[in-house]
Coordinates of C-alpha atoms and ligand atoms in Angstrom, one line a residue:
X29 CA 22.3 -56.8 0.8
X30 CA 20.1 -56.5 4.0
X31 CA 16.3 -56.5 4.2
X32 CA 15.1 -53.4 5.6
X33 CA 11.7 -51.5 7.0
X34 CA 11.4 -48.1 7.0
X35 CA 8.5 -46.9 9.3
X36 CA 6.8 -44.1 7.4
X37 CA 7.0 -42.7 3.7
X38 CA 6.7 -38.8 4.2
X39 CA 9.9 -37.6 3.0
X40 CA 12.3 -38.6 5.3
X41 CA 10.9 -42.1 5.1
X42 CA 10.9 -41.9 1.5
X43 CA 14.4 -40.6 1.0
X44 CA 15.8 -42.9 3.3
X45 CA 14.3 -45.9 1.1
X46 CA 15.6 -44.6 -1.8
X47 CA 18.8 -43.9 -0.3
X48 CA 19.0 -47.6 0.5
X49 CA 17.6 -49.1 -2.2
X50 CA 20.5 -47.0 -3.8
X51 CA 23.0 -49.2 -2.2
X52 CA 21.8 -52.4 -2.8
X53 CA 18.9 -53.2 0.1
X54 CA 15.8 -54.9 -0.3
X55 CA 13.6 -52.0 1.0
X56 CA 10.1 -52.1 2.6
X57 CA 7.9 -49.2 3.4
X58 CA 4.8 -48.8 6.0
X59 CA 2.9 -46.3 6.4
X60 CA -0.6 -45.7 7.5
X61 CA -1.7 -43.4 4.5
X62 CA -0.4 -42.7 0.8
X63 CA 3.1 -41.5 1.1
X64 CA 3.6 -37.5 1.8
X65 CA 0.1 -36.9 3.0
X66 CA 0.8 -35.7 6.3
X67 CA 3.7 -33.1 7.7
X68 CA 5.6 -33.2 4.3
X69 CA 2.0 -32.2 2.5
X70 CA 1.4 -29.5 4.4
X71 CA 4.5 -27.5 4.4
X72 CA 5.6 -24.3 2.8
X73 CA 7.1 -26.3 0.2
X74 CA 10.8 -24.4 0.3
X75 CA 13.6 -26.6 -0.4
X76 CA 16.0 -24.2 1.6
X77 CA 19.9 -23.3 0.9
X78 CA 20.3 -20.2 2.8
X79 CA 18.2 -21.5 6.2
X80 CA 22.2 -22.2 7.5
X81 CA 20.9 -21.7 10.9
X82 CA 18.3 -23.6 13.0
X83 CA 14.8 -21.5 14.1
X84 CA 16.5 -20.3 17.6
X85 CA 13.4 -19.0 20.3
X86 CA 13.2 -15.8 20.4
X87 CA 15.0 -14.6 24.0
X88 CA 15.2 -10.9 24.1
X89 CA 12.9 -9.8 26.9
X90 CA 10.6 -7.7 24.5
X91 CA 9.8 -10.9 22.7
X92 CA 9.8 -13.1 25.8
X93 CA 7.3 -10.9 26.8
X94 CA 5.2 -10.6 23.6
X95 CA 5.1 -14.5 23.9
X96 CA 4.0 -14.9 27.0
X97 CA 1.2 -12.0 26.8
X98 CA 0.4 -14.1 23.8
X99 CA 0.7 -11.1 21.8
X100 CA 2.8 -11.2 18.4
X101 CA 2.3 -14.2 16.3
X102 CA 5.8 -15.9 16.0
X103 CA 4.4 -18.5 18.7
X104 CA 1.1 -19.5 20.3
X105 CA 0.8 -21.2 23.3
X106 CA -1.7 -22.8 25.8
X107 CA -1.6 -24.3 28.9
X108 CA -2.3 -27.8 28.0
X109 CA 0.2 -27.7 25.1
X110 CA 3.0 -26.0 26.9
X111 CA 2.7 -28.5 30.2
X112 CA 2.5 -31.8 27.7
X113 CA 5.8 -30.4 26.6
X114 CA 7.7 -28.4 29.4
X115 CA 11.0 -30.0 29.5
X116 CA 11.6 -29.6 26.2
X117 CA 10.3 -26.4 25.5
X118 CA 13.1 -25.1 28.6
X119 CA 15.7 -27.4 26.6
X120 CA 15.1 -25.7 23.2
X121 CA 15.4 -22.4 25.1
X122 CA 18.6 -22.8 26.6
X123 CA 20.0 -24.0 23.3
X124 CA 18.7 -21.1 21.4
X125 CA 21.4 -19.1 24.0
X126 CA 23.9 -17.8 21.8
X127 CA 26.9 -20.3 22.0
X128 CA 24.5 -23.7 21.8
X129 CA 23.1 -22.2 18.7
X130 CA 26.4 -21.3 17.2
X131 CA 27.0 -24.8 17.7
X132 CA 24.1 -26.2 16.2
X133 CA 24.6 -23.9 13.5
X134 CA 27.9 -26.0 12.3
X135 CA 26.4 -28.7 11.9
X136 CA 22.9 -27.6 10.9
X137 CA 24.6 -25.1 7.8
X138 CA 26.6 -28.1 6.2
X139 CA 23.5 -30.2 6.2
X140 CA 21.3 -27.1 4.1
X141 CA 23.8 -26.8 1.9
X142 CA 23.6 -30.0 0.5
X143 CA 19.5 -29.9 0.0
X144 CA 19.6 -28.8 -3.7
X145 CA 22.5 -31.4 -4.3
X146 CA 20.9 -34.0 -2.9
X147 CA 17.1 -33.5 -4.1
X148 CA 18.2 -32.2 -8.0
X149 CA 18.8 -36.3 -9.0
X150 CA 15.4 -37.3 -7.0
X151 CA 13.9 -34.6 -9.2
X152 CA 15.2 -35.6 -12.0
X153 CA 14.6 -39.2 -12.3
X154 CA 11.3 -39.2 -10.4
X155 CA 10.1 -36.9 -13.6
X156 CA 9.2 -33.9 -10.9
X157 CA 10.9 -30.9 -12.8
X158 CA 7.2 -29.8 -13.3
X159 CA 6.4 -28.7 -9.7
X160 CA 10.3 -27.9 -8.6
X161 CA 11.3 -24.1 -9.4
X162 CA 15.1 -23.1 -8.8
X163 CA 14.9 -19.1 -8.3
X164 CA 14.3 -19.0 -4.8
X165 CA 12.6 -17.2 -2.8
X166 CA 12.3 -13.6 -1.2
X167 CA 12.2 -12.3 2.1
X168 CA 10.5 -8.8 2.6
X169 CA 11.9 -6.3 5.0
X170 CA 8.8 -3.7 5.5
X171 CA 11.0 -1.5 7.2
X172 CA 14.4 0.5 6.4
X173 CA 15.6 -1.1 10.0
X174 CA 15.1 -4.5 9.2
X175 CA 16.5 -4.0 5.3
X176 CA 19.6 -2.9 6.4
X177 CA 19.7 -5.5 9.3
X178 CA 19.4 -8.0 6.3
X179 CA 22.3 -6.3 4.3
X180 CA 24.2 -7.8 7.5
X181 CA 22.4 -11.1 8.0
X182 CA 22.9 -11.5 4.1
X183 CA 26.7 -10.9 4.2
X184 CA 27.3 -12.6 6.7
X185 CA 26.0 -15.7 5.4
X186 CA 27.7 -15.2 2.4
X187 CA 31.1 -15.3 4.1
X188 CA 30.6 -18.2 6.6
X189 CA 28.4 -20.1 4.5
X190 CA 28.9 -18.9 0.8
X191 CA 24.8 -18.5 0.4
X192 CA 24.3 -16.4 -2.5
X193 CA 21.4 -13.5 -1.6
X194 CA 20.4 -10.1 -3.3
X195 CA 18.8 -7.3 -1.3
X196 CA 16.5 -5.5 -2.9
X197 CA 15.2 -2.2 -2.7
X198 CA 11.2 -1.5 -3.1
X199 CA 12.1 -0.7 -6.9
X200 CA 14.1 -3.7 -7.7
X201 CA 11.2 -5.9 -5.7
X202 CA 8.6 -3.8 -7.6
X203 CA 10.0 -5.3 -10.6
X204 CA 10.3 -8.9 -9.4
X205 CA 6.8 -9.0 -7.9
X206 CA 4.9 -6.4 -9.8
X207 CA 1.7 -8.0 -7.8
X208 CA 2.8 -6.3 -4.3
X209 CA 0.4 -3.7 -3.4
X210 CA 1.6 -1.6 -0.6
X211 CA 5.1 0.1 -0.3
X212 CA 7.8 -2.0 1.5
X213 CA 11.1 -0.8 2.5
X214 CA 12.6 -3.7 0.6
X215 CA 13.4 -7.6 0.4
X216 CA 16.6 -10.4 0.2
X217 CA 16.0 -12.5 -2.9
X218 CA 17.5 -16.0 -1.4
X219 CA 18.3 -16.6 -5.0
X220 CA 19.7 -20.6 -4.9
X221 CA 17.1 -21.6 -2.7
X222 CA 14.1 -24.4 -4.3
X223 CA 10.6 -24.5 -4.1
X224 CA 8.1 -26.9 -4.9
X225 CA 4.5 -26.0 -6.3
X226 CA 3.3 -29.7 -4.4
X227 CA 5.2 -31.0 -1.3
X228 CA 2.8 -34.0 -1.0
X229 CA 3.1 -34.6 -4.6
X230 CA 7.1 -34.8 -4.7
X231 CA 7.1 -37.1 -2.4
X232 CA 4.2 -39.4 -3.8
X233 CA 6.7 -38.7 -7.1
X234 CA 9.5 -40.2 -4.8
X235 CA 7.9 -42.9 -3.4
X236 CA 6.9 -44.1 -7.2
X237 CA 10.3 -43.9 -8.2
X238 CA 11.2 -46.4 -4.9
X239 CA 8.1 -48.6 -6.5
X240 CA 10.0 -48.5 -9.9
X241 CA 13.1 -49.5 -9.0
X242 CA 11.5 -52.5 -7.0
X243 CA 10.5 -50.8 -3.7
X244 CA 7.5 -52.0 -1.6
X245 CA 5.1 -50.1 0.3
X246 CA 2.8 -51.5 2.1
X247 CA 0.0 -49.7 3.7
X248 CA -0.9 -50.7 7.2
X249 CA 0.2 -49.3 10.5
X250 CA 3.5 -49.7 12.0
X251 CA 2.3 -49.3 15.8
X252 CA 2.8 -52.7 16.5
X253 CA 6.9 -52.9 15.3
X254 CA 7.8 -56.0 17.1
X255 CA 10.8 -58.4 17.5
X256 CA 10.2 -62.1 15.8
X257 CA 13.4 -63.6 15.6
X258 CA 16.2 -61.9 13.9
X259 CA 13.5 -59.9 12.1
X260 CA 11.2 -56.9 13.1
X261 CA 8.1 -57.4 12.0
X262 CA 5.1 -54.1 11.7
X263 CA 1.5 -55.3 10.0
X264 CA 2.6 -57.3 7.1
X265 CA 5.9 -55.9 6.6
X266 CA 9.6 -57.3 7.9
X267 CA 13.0 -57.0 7.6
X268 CA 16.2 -57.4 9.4
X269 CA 16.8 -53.8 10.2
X270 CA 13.9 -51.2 10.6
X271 CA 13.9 -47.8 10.7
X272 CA 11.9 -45.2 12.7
X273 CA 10.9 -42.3 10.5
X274 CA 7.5 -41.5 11.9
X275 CA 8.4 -37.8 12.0
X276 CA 6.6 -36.3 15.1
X277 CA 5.0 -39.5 16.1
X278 CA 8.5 -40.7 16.3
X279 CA 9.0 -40.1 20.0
X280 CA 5.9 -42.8 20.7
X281 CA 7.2 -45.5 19.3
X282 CA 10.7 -45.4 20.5
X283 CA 9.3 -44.4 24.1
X284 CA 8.4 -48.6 23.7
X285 CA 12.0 -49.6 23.1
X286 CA 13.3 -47.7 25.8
X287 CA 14.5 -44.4 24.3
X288 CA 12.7 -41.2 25.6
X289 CA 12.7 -38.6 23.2
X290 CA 12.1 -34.8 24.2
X291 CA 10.3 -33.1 21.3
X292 CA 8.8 -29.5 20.8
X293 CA 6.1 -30.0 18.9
X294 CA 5.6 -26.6 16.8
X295 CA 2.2 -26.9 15.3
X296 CA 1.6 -25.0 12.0
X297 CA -1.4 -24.3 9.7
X298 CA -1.8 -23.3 6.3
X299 CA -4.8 -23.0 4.0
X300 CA -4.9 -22.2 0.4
X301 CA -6.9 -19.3 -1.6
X302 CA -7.8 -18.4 -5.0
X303 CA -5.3 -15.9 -6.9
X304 CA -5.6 -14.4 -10.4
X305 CA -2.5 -13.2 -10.5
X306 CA 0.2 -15.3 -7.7
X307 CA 3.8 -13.8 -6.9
X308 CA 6.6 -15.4 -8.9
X309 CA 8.2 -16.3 -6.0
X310 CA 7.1 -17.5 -2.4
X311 CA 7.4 -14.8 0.0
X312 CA 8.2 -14.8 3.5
X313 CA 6.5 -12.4 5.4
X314 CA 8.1 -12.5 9.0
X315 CA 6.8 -9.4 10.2
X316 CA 3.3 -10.9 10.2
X317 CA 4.9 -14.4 10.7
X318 CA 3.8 -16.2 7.6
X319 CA 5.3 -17.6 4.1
X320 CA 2.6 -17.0 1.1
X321 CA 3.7 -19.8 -1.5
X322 CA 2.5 -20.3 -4.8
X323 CA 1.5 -23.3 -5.5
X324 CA -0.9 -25.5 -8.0
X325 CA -4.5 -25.5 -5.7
X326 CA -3.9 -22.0 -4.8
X327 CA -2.0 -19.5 -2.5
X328 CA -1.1 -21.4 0.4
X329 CA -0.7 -19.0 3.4
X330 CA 1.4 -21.0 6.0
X331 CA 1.6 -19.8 9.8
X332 CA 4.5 -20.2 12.6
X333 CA 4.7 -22.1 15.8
X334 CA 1.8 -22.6 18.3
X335 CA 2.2 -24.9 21.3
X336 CA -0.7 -26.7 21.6
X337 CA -2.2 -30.6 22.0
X338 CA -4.8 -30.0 20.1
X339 CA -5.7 -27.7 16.9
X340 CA -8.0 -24.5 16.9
X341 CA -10.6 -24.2 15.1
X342 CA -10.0 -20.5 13.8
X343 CA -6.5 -20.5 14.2
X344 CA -5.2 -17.0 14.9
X345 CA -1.8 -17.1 13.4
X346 CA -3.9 -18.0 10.0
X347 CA -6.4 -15.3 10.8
X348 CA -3.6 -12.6 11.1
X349 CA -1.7 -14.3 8.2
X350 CA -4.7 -14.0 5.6
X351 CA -5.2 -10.2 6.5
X352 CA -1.1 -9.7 6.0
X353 CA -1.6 -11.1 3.0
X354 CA -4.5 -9.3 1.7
X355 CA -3.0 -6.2 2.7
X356 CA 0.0 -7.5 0.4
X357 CA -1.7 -8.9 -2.9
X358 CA -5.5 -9.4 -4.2
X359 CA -6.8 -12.7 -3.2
X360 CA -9.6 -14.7 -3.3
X361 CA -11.6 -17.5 -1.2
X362 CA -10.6 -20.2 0.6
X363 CA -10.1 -23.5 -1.6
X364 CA -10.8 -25.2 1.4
X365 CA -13.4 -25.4 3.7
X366 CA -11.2 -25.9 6.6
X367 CA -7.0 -25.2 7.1
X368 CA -4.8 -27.9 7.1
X369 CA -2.5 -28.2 10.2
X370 CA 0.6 -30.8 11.5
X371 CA 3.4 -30.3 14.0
X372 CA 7.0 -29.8 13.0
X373 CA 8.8 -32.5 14.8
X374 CA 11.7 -30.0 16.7
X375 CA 14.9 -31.5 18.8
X376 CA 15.4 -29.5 21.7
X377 CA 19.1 -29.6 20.6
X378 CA 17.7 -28.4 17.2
X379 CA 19.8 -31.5 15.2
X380 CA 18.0 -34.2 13.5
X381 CA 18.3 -37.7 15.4
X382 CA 19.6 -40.1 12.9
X383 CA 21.9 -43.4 13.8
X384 CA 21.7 -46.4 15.4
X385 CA 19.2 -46.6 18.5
X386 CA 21.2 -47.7 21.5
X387 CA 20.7 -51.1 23.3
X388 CA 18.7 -52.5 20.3
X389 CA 20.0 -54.7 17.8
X390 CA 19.3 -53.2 14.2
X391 CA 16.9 -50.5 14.8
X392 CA 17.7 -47.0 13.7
X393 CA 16.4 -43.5 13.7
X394 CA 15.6 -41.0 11.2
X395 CA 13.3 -37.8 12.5
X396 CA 13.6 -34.6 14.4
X397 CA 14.2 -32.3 11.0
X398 CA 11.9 -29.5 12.7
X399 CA 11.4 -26.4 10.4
X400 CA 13.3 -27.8 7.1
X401 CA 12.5 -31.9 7.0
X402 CA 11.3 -31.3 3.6
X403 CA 14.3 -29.7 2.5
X404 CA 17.0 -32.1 4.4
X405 CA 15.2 -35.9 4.1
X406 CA 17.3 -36.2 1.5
X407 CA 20.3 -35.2 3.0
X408 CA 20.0 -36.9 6.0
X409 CA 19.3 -40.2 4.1
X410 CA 22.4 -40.2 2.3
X411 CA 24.3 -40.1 5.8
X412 CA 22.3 -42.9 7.7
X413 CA 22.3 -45.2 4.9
X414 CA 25.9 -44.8 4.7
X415 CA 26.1 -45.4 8.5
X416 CA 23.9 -48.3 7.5
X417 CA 26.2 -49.4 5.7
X418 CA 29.3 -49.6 7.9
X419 CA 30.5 -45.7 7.7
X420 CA 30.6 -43.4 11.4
X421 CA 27.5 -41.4 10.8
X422 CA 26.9 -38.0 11.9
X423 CA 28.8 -37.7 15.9
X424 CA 26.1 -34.6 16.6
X425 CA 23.0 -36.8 15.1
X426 CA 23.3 -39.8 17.1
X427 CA 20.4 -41.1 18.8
X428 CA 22.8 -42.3 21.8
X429 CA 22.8 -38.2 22.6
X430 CA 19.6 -38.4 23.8
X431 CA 20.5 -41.1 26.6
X432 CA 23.3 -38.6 28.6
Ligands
FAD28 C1 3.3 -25.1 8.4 C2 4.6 -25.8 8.1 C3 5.5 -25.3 7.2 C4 6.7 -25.9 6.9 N1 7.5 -25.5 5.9 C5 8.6 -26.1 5.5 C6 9.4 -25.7 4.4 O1 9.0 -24.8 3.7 N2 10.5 -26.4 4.1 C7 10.9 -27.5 4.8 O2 12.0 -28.1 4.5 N3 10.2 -28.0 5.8 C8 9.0 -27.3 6.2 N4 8.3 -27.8 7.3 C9 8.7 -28.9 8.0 C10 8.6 -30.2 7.3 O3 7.3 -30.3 6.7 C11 8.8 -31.4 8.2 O4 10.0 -31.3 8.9 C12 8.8 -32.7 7.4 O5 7.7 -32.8 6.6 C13 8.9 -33.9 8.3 O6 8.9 -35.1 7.5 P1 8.8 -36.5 8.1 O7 8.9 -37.5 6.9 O8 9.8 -36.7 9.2 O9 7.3 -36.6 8.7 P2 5.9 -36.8 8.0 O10 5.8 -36.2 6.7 O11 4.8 -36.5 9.0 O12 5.9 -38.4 7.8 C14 5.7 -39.3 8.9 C15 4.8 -40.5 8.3 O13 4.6 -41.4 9.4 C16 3.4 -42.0 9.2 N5 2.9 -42.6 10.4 C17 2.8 -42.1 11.7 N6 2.4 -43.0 12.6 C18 2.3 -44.2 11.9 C19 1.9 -45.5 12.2 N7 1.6 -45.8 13.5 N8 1.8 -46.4 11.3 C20 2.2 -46.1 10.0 N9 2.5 -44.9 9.6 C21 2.6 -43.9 10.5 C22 2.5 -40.8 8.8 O14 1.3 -41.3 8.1 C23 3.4 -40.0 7.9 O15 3.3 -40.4 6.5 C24 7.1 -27.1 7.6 C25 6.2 -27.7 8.5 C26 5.0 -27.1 8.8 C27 4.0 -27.7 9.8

């Protein structure tokens, strides 16, 4: 048994205490603010199956094009926001060419498929059944061109990845969201996909199961993570190994013990509004690039990717979002008086970094989850506390990739 301090208790942090506290460790965690109240809050709150293949940037000219004119509203960029994070914005291009992404992809797919696997016992014995629902989510195709390009994306995935989908036509989505107001051409029901009515609350569900089980957290900030003899020592917290799961504040800490980490920093928004009558099911809306989940304060309308250092004040993905999604169902006000937003913490390689940091003795990393961290912390905990443990870990994770 090993004393160990995980840095940072949204749900990769958590996970990874729970994973080794399942094995036997005397786990610590710090964090700065209650557990799951930053990136893992603010998500779209889908636990994914289907999402085999990592968000690749769009390279076709016409969407090249549409980006840079800052047209569309897949990504939004400024200056400041796209200098503070050039060389990894070029890498995270040149792996979304066909081949890197391919590659990504194998290792990326087996990793989603375990989500459901690996979150239904956290579910279960952190009493969370409440705000989990297990009938997926649906995808709408407003046009007969993109319904039958889904017929292909859908069978496709079913034969190199066995994800279970339906297509729908407007009738058969009529029926399962009666609430749609405008004609659409169709949708895929990504039937064995999760979703969760609360990300922030799952994982404060989580991090009370850690507590239960004789867990620590301790609330303080871990900026200061610092060598003192054998141990590593952050505020009032220490053990013998630590881990770094600071999600996109990751790359600062490590840049102090020598590893640089290259991250694309893909900020999102999302605010929620009042709804009589919600869909049954989240819907993805890509055309207008937003997901519309259910969930308990309201419908939360959550936008793509936009570049920047700093947050708008009237974000225009959320703007465009919020008309897509009036045009799509009746809604109400705001809940809040302002939108929530946080950065998706993206490897320009697209793979999580989890393993032992090289040239220092017992520190190891656990971040870089991008678009799906809520879905795969759990995943992804299972296989560093098992290389934590004395198994290989994941080749393609490793942090030592980030040093060639
Ligand atoms: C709009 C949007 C929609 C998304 N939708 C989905 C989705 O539907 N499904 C999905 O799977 N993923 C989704 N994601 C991605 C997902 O939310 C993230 O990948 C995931 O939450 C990252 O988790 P994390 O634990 O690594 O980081 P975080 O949840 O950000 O946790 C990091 C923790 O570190 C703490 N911390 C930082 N610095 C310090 C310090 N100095 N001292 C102490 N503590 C510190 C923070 O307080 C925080 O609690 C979405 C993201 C966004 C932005």
């Amino acid at each position: 048994m090993s004393e160990i301090l995980v840095l940072g208790a949204g749900m990769v942090g958590v996970s990874t205490a729970l994973a080794l506290q399942a094995r036997g460790h005397d786990v610590t965690i710090i964090d700065r603010n209650a557990p799951g109240r930053e990136t893992s809050y603010g998500n779209a709150g889908l636990i994914q199956t289907e999402a085999v293949e990592p968000y690749a940037m769009p390279l076709a000219p016409g969407a090249l094009m549409q980006i840079a004119l800052g047209r569309g509203y897949d990504v939004k960029w400024n200056i400041p926001g796209l200098l503070s994070q050039a060389g990894a914005v070029l890498a995270y291009a040149r792996n979304s060419l066909p081949a890197a992404h391919r590659r990504a992809s194998q290792t990326w797919g087996k990793l989603i498929r375990q989500s459901t696997e690996r979150h239904g016992p956290l579910v279960e014995a952190s009493g969370a059944d409440n705000i989990i629902r297990r009938d997926g989510y649906i995808e709408l195709h407003r046009t007969p061109a993109k319904l039958d390009k889904a017929r292909s994306v859908a069978e496709r995935f079913l034969a190199e990845f066995g994800v279970e989908a339906t297509v729908l036509d407007s009738q058969q989505l009529r029926r399962l969201e009666p609430s749609i107001k405008v004609e659409v051409a169709g949708g895929t029901h990504w039937s064995d996909s999760w979703n969760c009515s609360d990300p922030g609350g799952l994982v404060a569900r989580y991090a009370a199961l850690f507590e239960k089980r004789g867990g620590r957290i301790v609330n303080g900030d871990a900026g200061d993570l610092h060598r003192k003899g054998a141990a590593w020592v952050a505020d009032e917290a220490q053990g013998e190994h630590a881990v770094v799961a600071l999600g996109p504040w990751s790359p600062l800490m490590l840049s102090r013990f020598g590893l640089k980490v290259p991250m694309v920093f893909k900020r999102g928004y999302h605010r929620h509004y009042h709804m009589d009558a919600p869909p049954h099911h989240p819907i993805a809306d890509f055309a207008n690039s937003v997901v519309l989940s259910p969930m308990r304060r309201g419908l939360r309308i959550a936008t793509a990717a936009e570049l920047t250092r700093n947050p708008r004040l009237t974000p225009p993905q959320l703007k465009h979002g919020e008309q897509a999604a009036r045009e799509l169902f009746d809604i109400g006000a705001p809940v809040e008086a302002e939108p929530w937003t946080g950065r998706r913490p993206c490897m320009p390689d697209m793979l999580p970094v989890v393993g032992r940091v090289p040239d220092q003795h017992n520190l190891w990393a656990h971040f870089g989850h991008g678009h799906q961290g809520f879905t795969l912390g759990p995943v992804t905990a299972e296989i560093l506390a098992d290389e934590m443990n004395g198994a290989e870990g994941w080749e393609a994770l490793q942090p030592s990739r980030l040093k060639r």
